[in-house]
Coordinates of C-alpha atoms and ligand atoms in Angstrom, one line a residue:
M21 CA 25.5 151.5 -4.0
P22 CA 27.8 148.2 -5.3
V23 CA 30.2 146.6 -3.7
R24 CA 33.7 146.2 -4.5
S25 CA 33.6 142.1 -3.0
G26 CA 36.0 139.5 -3.4
G27 CA 38.6 140.6 -0.2
G28 CA 41.1 141.8 -2.9
P29 CA 42.2 144.8 -2.0
L30 CA 40.8 148.6 -1.9
R31 CA 42.1 151.8 -3.6
I32 CA 42.2 154.1 0.2
A33 CA 42.6 157.3 0.0
V34 CA 43.7 158.5 3.1
A35 CA 43.1 162.2 3.6
G36 CA 46.0 164.2 6.9
G37 CA 49.2 163.3 6.6
G38 CA 49.6 163.7 10.6
Y39 CA 50.1 161.1 13.7
V40 CA 45.8 159.7 12.7
G41 CA 46.5 159.2 8.7
L42 CA 50.0 157.9 8.9
V43 CA 49.8 155.1 11.1
T44 CA 46.1 154.6 9.0
A45 CA 47.6 154.5 6.2
A46 CA 50.6 152.9 6.4
G47 CA 48.9 149.5 8.5
L48 CA 46.5 149.5 6.2
A49 CA 48.5 149.2 3.3
S50 CA 50.7 146.8 5.0
L51 CA 47.5 144.6 5.5
G52 CA 48.1 145.3 1.4
H53 CA 45.7 147.5 -0.2
R54 CA 46.9 150.5 -2.3
V55 CA 46.8 153.1 -0.4
N56 CA 47.7 156.8 -1.3
V57 CA 48.4 160.2 2.0
V58 CA 46.7 162.9 0.6
E59 CA 49.4 165.9 2.3
V60 CA 48.0 169.6 1.1
R61 CA 51.7 170.4 3.1
R62 CA 54.4 170.3 0.0
A63 CA 57.3 169.6 2.6
W64 CA 55.9 167.0 4.2
V65 CA 54.8 165.0 0.7
N66 CA 58.0 165.0 -0.2
A67 CA 60.5 163.7 3.1
L68 CA 57.3 161.3 3.3
Q69 CA 58.0 160.4 -0.4
A70 CA 61.7 159.6 0.4
G71 CA 60.8 157.9 3.7
Q72 CA 61.9 160.4 6.0
L73 CA 58.3 160.6 8.7
P74 CA 57.8 163.7 10.0
I75 CA 57.1 161.8 13.8
S76 CA 58.4 159.7 15.7
E77 CA 55.8 156.9 16.9
P78 CA 57.8 153.6 17.2
G79 CA 58.1 150.8 15.4
L80 CA 56.4 153.4 12.0
D81 CA 59.1 154.2 10.2
E82 CA 60.0 151.0 9.7
L83 CA 56.4 149.2 8.7
W84 CA 56.6 153.0 6.2
S85 CA 59.6 151.6 4.4
K86 CA 58.4 148.7 3.8
V87 CA 55.2 149.7 2.4
I88 CA 56.3 152.8 0.4
G89 CA 56.3 153.1 -2.9
D90 CA 55.0 150.2 -3.8
E91 CA 51.4 150.0 -1.9
L92 CA 51.3 153.0 -0.4
H93 CA 52.3 156.9 -2.2
V94 CA 52.2 160.3 -1.1
T95 CA 50.4 163.5 -3.3
A96 CA 49.5 167.4 -2.3
E97 CA 46.9 166.1 -5.7
G98 CA 43.9 164.8 -3.8
D99 CA 41.6 165.8 -7.5
K100 CA 44.0 162.7 -9.0
I101 CA 43.0 160.2 -6.7
Y102 CA 40.1 160.6 -5.0
G103 CA 37.9 160.4 -8.1
A104 CA 39.3 156.6 -8.4
S105 CA 39.2 155.6 -4.7
D106 CA 37.5 152.4 -2.8
L107 CA 37.5 154.4 0.0
I108 CA 38.2 157.9 1.3
L109 CA 39.6 158.0 5.1
V110 CA 39.5 161.5 6.5
C111 CA 41.8 162.3 9.1
V112 CA 42.5 165.5 9.5
G113 CA 42.7 168.0 13.0
T114 CA 39.9 169.1 14.4
P115 CA 41.5 171.8 16.7
S116 CA 39.6 173.3 19.0
R117 CA 39.4 177.4 19.4
E118 CA 39.3 180.0 22.3
D119 CA 35.4 178.3 23.6
G120 CA 36.2 175.1 23.2
T121 CA 34.6 175.0 20.1
Q122 CA 35.2 172.6 17.4
D123 CA 37.2 174.0 14.4
L124 CA 35.3 172.5 11.4
S125 CA 38.2 174.2 8.8
Y126 CA 40.1 170.6 8.1
I127 CA 37.3 168.4 7.8
R128 CA 35.4 171.5 5.5
A129 CA 37.7 171.8 3.0
A130 CA 38.9 168.4 2.7
V131 CA 35.5 167.3 2.6
Q132 CA 34.6 169.6 -0.1
E133 CA 37.6 168.9 -2.5
I134 CA 36.3 165.1 -2.0
G135 CA 32.6 166.6 -3.3
E136 CA 34.2 168.0 -5.7
V137 CA 36.3 165.4 -6.8
M138 CA 33.1 163.2 -7.1
S139 CA 31.3 165.2 -8.9
G140 CA 33.3 164.6 -12.6
S141 CA 33.7 160.3 -10.6
V142 CA 31.9 157.4 -11.6
V143 CA 33.3 155.5 -8.7
N144 CA 30.5 155.6 -5.7
P145 CA 33.1 155.6 -2.8
V146 CA 32.6 155.2 0.2
V147 CA 34.0 158.8 3.1
A148 CA 34.7 157.9 5.6
I149 CA 35.3 160.8 8.1
K150 CA 38.7 159.2 11.4
S151 CA 39.2 162.8 12.4
S152 CA 37.8 163.2 16.5
V153 CA 33.7 164.9 15.0
L154 CA 31.4 165.4 17.8
P155 CA 27.6 163.7 17.6
G156 CA 25.4 165.0 14.2
T157 CA 28.5 165.7 12.0
A158 CA 28.0 163.1 9.3
D159 CA 25.0 163.8 9.2
E160 CA 25.0 167.7 10.0
V161 CA 27.9 168.7 8.8
V162 CA 29.5 166.2 6.5
R163 CA 27.1 164.3 4.9
P164 CA 25.3 167.9 3.4
L165 CA 28.8 169.2 2.4
L166 CA 29.2 166.4 0.1
E167 CA 25.5 165.8 -1.0
K168 CA 25.9 169.9 -2.9
A169 CA 29.7 169.2 -3.7
S170 CA 29.5 166.8 -5.2
G171 CA 25.5 166.9 -7.1
R172 CA 25.6 163.2 -6.5
R173 CA 23.7 161.5 -3.5
A174 CA 24.8 160.0 0.0
G175 CA 22.8 156.2 0.1
A176 CA 23.5 156.3 -3.2
D177 CA 26.0 157.3 -4.9
F178 CA 28.0 156.9 -2.6
G179 CA 28.7 155.8 1.3
L180 CA 29.0 158.0 4.5
A181 CA 30.9 156.2 7.5
N182 CA 32.4 156.9 11.3
V183 CA 35.8 154.9 12.0
P184 CA 36.9 156.7 14.9
E185 CA 40.8 156.0 16.0
F186 CA 41.5 155.1 19.4
L187 CA 45.9 155.6 19.0
A188 CA 48.1 156.2 22.1
E189 CA 50.5 158.2 20.6
G190 CA 53.6 155.6 21.4
T191 CA 51.9 152.7 20.6
A192 CA 50.0 153.6 17.8
V193 CA 51.5 150.8 15.3
G194 CA 49.7 148.4 17.6
D195 CA 46.6 150.0 18.3
F196 CA 46.1 149.9 15.3
L197 CA 47.2 146.5 14.5
N198 CA 46.1 144.9 17.3
P199 CA 43.1 146.6 19.1
Q200 CA 40.4 145.7 21.3
R201 CA 37.7 146.8 18.5
I202 CA 36.8 148.6 16.1
V203 CA 33.9 151.1 15.7
V204 CA 32.3 151.1 12.4
G205 CA 29.0 154.5 12.2
A206 CA 27.5 153.5 8.6
L207 CA 25.0 155.1 6.8
D208 CA 24.0 152.1 5.4
K209 CA 24.9 148.6 5.5
P210 CA 26.9 148.6 2.4
S211 CA 29.3 151.4 3.6
A212 CA 29.5 149.8 7.6
E213 CA 30.4 146.3 4.9
R214 CA 32.9 148.2 2.3
V215 CA 34.6 149.9 5.6
L216 CA 35.2 146.3 7.7
A217 CA 36.8 145.1 4.7
A218 CA 39.9 147.6 4.5
H219 CA 41.0 146.0 8.2
E220 CA 40.1 142.3 7.3
G221 CA 43.4 140.8 9.0
I222 CA 43.0 143.2 12.2
G223 CA 41.4 141.4 14.7
G224 CA 39.5 142.7 17.5
R225 CA 35.7 142.6 18.1
R226 CA 33.5 144.7 15.7
I227 CA 30.9 146.9 16.5
V228 CA 28.8 148.9 13.8
T229 CA 26.9 151.3 14.7
D230 CA 25.3 154.2 12.9
L231 CA 27.0 157.7 12.4
R232 CA 26.5 159.7 15.8
T233 CA 26.4 157.2 18.1
A234 CA 30.3 155.8 17.1
E235 CA 31.0 159.4 16.7
M236 CA 30.0 159.5 20.8
I237 CA 31.8 156.5 21.4
K238 CA 35.6 157.9 20.4
Y239 CA 34.2 161.4 22.6
T240 CA 32.7 159.2 26.0
S241 CA 35.4 156.7 25.7
N242 CA 38.3 159.5 26.2
A243 CA 35.7 161.1 28.6
F244 CA 36.2 158.5 30.9
L245 CA 39.8 157.8 30.5
A246 CA 40.5 160.8 32.0
S247 CA 37.8 161.4 34.8
R248 CA 39.5 158.4 35.7
V249 CA 42.2 160.0 35.2
S250 CA 41.1 163.5 37.5
L251 CA 39.2 161.1 39.8
S252 CA 42.3 160.1 41.4
N253 CA 44.0 163.5 41.3
E254 CA 41.3 164.7 43.9
I255 CA 41.0 161.3 45.5
G256 CA 44.9 162.4 45.5
N257 CA 45.3 165.2 47.2
M258 CA 42.6 164.7 49.6
C259 CA 45.6 161.8 50.4
K260 CA 48.5 163.9 50.5
A261 CA 46.5 165.8 53.2
L262 CA 45.2 162.7 55.0
S263 CA 49.5 161.4 54.8
I264 CA 47.8 158.5 52.6
D265 CA 49.8 157.4 49.4
A266 CA 47.1 157.6 47.3
Y267 CA 49.0 154.2 44.6
K268 CA 48.3 152.3 47.8
V269 CA 45.0 152.7 47.6
L270 CA 44.6 152.8 44.2
E271 CA 46.8 149.9 43.6
A272 CA 44.1 148.4 45.7
V273 CA 40.9 149.9 44.7
G274 CA 42.2 148.8 40.8
M275 CA 42.0 145.1 42.4
D276 CA 38.4 145.3 41.9
D277 CA 37.4 144.4 38.2
R278 CA 34.7 146.3 37.3
I279 CA 36.9 149.1 38.4
G280 CA 40.2 147.7 36.8
P281 CA 44.4 149.6 37.2
K282 CA 44.7 151.5 34.0
F283 CA 44.7 155.6 34.4
L284 CA 44.3 155.6 37.5
R285 CA 48.5 157.2 38.1
A286 CA 47.7 160.9 40.2
G287 CA 49.7 163.7 39.7
V288 CA 50.6 166.3 38.1
G289 CA 47.5 165.7 35.5
F290 CA 46.4 164.3 32.0
G291 CA 48.4 166.7 29.2
G292 CA 47.5 165.8 24.7
S293 CA 46.3 166.0 21.7
C294 CA 43.0 165.0 22.8
F295 CA 41.6 164.2 26.0
S296 CA 41.6 168.1 26.8
K297 CA 40.3 169.0 23.8
D298 CA 37.9 165.9 23.4
V299 CA 36.4 166.2 26.8
R300 CA 35.8 170.6 26.4
A301 CA 34.4 170.1 23.0
L302 CA 31.7 167.5 24.4
A303 CA 31.1 169.9 27.0
T304 CA 30.7 172.9 25.3
Q305 CA 28.4 170.9 23.1
A306 CA 26.1 169.9 26.0
G307 CA 26.0 173.6 26.9
D308 CA 24.5 173.7 23.3
L309 CA 22.3 171.3 24.4
G310 CA 21.0 172.7 27.5
L311 CA 22.3 170.9 29.9
E312 CA 25.1 171.7 32.6
A313 CA 27.9 168.8 31.6
R314 CA 28.8 169.4 35.5
L315 CA 31.3 166.7 35.9
L316 CA 32.8 167.5 32.0
R317 CA 34.0 169.9 33.6
A318 CA 35.4 169.3 36.1
I319 CA 37.6 166.8 34.6
L320 CA 39.3 169.6 33.1
E321 CA 38.8 171.7 36.3
V322 CA 40.4 169.0 38.6
N323 CA 43.1 168.7 36.0
E324 CA 43.8 172.5 35.3
G325 CA 44.5 172.8 38.9
Q326 CA 47.2 169.9 39.0
P327 CA 50.3 171.6 37.7
G328 CA 49.9 174.6 40.9
R329 CA 49.1 172.4 43.8
L330 CA 52.6 171.4 42.6
V331 CA 54.0 175.1 42.5
D332 CA 52.0 175.2 45.7
L333 CA 54.0 172.6 47.3
L334 CA 57.4 174.0 46.2
E335 CA 56.7 177.5 47.3
R336 CA 55.5 175.7 50.2
K337 CA 59.4 174.5 50.9
L338 CA 61.0 177.2 50.2
G339 CA 59.0 180.4 50.3
S340 CA 59.1 183.2 47.7
L341 CA 60.1 181.2 44.0
R342 CA 61.0 184.8 43.0
G343 CA 65.4 184.2 41.0
R344 CA 65.2 180.7 42.8
R345 CA 66.3 178.1 39.9
I346 CA 64.6 175.4 39.4
A347 CA 65.0 172.0 37.8
L348 CA 62.6 171.0 35.1
L349 CA 62.6 166.9 34.3
G350 CA 60.1 166.0 32.1
L351 CA 58.8 168.2 29.3
A352 CA 56.6 165.8 27.2
F353 CA 52.5 165.2 27.5
K354 CA 53.5 161.2 28.5
P355 CA 57.5 159.4 27.6
G356 CA 58.0 158.0 25.0
T357 CA 57.6 161.1 23.3
S358 CA 58.4 164.5 22.1
D359 CA 54.9 166.3 21.8
V360 CA 54.0 169.2 24.4
R361 CA 50.7 169.5 23.8
E362 CA 49.2 170.3 26.9
S363 CA 52.1 169.3 28.2
R364 CA 51.9 169.2 32.0
G365 CA 55.1 170.0 32.0
L366 CA 55.0 173.1 30.2
A367 CA 51.8 174.3 32.3
V368 CA 54.7 174.5 35.2
A369 CA 56.7 175.9 34.0
R370 CA 54.6 178.7 33.0
L371 CA 53.2 178.9 36.4
L372 CA 57.0 179.4 37.7
L373 CA 57.9 181.9 34.5
Q374 CA 55.0 183.5 36.5
V375 CA 56.3 183.7 40.6
G376 CA 59.4 185.3 38.7
A377 CA 61.3 181.2 39.4
R378 CA 64.7 180.5 37.0
V379 CA 63.3 177.9 35.4
V380 CA 66.2 175.2 33.6
A381 CA 64.4 172.3 32.0
Y382 CA 65.3 169.3 29.9
D383 CA 63.4 166.3 28.4
P384 CA 65.8 163.4 26.2
E385 CA 62.7 164.0 23.6
A386 CA 60.4 166.6 23.4
A387 CA 62.8 170.2 24.5
P388 CA 63.0 171.5 20.0
N389 CA 59.2 171.6 20.8
A390 CA 58.8 172.6 24.6
R391 CA 61.7 175.6 23.1
A392 CA 59.1 177.2 20.5
E393 CA 56.2 177.3 22.8
V394 CA 58.2 178.6 25.7
P395 CA 61.2 179.9 25.0
D396 CA 62.4 181.4 28.2
L397 CA 63.3 178.3 29.6
E398 CA 66.7 177.7 29.9
Y399 CA 66.8 174.1 28.1
E400 CA 69.9 172.0 29.0
G401 CA 71.2 169.2 27.2
S402 CA 71.3 166.3 30.3
A403 CA 69.0 166.2 33.9
R404 CA 72.8 166.5 35.1
E405 CA 73.1 170.0 34.1
A406 CA 69.4 171.3 34.8
L407 CA 70.2 170.1 38.6
E408 CA 73.3 171.3 39.4
G409 CA 73.1 174.4 41.1
A410 CA 69.4 174.5 41.6
D411 CA 67.1 175.3 44.7
G412 CA 64.7 172.2 44.5
A413 CA 64.0 170.2 41.0
V414 CA 59.7 169.1 39.6
I415 CA 59.4 166.2 38.1
T416 CA 56.3 166.1 35.3
T417 CA 56.7 163.7 32.8
E418 CA 58.3 160.1 34.0
W419 CA 60.8 159.1 31.6
P420 CA 62.6 155.7 32.3
E421 CA 65.5 157.4 32.4
F422 CA 64.3 159.5 35.6
S423 CA 64.8 156.6 37.8
G424 CA 67.7 156.2 37.2
L425 CA 69.2 159.5 39.3
K426 CA 71.5 159.8 42.0
E427 CA 74.2 161.4 42.1
E428 CA 73.7 164.1 40.0
F429 CA 71.0 165.2 42.8
K430 CA 74.3 165.6 44.5
S431 CA 75.2 169.0 42.4
M432 CA 72.2 170.7 43.4
K433 CA 72.0 173.8 46.0
R434 CA 68.7 171.4 48.2
P435 CA 68.7 168.1 47.1
L436 CA 65.0 169.0 47.1
V437 CA 62.8 166.9 44.6
L438 CA 59.2 167.4 44.0
D439 CA 57.3 164.2 41.8
G440 CA 54.4 165.2 40.3
R441 CA 54.1 161.1 38.0
R442 CA 55.8 158.9 40.9
A443 CA 59.4 158.9 38.7
L444 CA 61.6 158.2 41.4
N445 CA 62.0 155.3 44.2
P446 CA 63.3 158.3 46.6
E447 CA 65.1 155.7 49.3
G448 CA 68.8 155.7 49.5
L449 CA 68.9 158.3 46.6
G450 CA 69.6 161.2 50.1
I451 CA 67.4 163.3 48.4
E452 CA 63.8 165.6 50.5
Y453 CA 61.8 163.7 48.3
E454 CA 57.8 165.2 47.9
G455 CA 55.1 163.5 45.6
L456 CA 51.5 165.4 44.9
C457 CA 49.6 162.5 45.9
W458 CA 52.1 160.8 48.1
Ligands
LIG519 C1 44.8 159.1 24.6 C2 44.2 158.3 24.7 O1 44.2 156.9 25.8 C3 44.0 157.4 22.9 O2 42.7 156.7 22.9 C4 42.9 158.5 21.9 O3 42.6 157.9 21.2 C5 44.3 159.6 22.5 O4 44.2 160.3 23.6 P1 47.4 160.2 24.9 O5 46.9 160.7 24.4 O6 48.4 159.6 23.2 O7 46.5 158.9 23.9 O8 47.6 158.8 25.7 P2 48.0 158.0 27.6 O9 48.4 157.8 27.5 O10 46.1 157.9 27.1 O11 47.9 159.7 28.0 C6 47.0 160.9 28.3 C7 47.6 161.3 29.5 O12 47.1 160.9 30.0 C8 49.0 161.9 29.8 O13 49.7 162.7 29.8 C9 49.5 161.1 31.2 O14 51.0 161.3 31.2 C10 48.3 160.7 31.4 N1 47.5 159.9 32.6 C11 47.7 158.8 31.6 C12 47.2 159.6 33.7 O15 48.1 161.2 34.8 N2 47.6 159.0 34.5 C13 46.9 157.9 34.4 O16 46.4 156.7 34.5 C14 47.2 157.9 32.6

């Protein structure tokens, strides 16, 4: 397969203008490539063309405005783009179904369209999957679909790759431009070379593998990080029962450079769009292979138990929560985002509602998204208003502004604060304070 050489700009199509697609597209355009985002939602296309981003991510607006209209364009018409692209990056969602299996319908739809366009084109592109897909997907789903829809052969008429993303929300632009490593799973050498050429100018180690190894690297990374959080939480639960501060324990443990200090923050558990979904999908795949995946399932079990532990602790302090006014501080799945997917704050809120509490919530950014998911909460515009008259408060996201709260606690009916995130230093606050794991 001829590869455009010379290190010049590539024509890149990014299928899917969601979170990963937008960061990737802006990043690649900033390297000088000619990038087209293909997005099926018309309203998003219009907003994006006008420079309005439907997601908030630090640094993305700035990067976007530098390249939009020049190196970067957005369109709903993939048929006009895919046939004239050297590299097509598929960045559509891969949500979980109820049973934990991966829903590949967006991948199938995008790949089908790409294949159909390829059938009438003379360009030999590399199709690279950036969405999280389970090991085997490129070989068993993407390749046959592309070959059937295009009537062309992988390895001869087009290339195939998997380029997992490791972007974390809040640091995604930096993660893209300064990655620790770029993993490229490729069908063949020319496919790998084209993907590597697209990333020229970006640092980080390069790891080139076959397709399914790259797919597995992505899932293993997330399973590993999630396992550290769940192990920290299990240790944290024991620490609490033994009157030990889990943070002191884990700080010392993390000083061992075989372990390292990151992802050891014990508390109410992990949320977000990746960890639960990816660990569940991996465990389900293990089951399909006749393997038990006990550890993967335990990661999820521990995580799902943490919100209930926070509510139990509150019940131990206050007795029945029926009719009690509880301030809930934090709805985003982590600070610095408005994203509430798998948010532990919402998990705690749902449990509190189940036992009849009156939940008064505050989050600096995530309230509109939270309201769409759980309309039965009372939403306030500030921590002060949420705390006023409350019988108790729980902290479920460590927003920096919460660490500065002081006078606000005085307006509570009982200044009881249960911290699920180690967000507060209670000294001198005059509150009754309990940490979930310390
Ligand atoms: C994660 C991965 O970090 C990223 O590489 C991948 O591409 C997508 O999933 P993200 O979901 O944006 O990124 O957030 P991350 O910062 O990893 O945090 C995930 C969750 O774990 C958050 O709810 C956070 O509060 C929680 N967490 C993290 C802990 O509870 N304790 C920790 O020590 C670290």
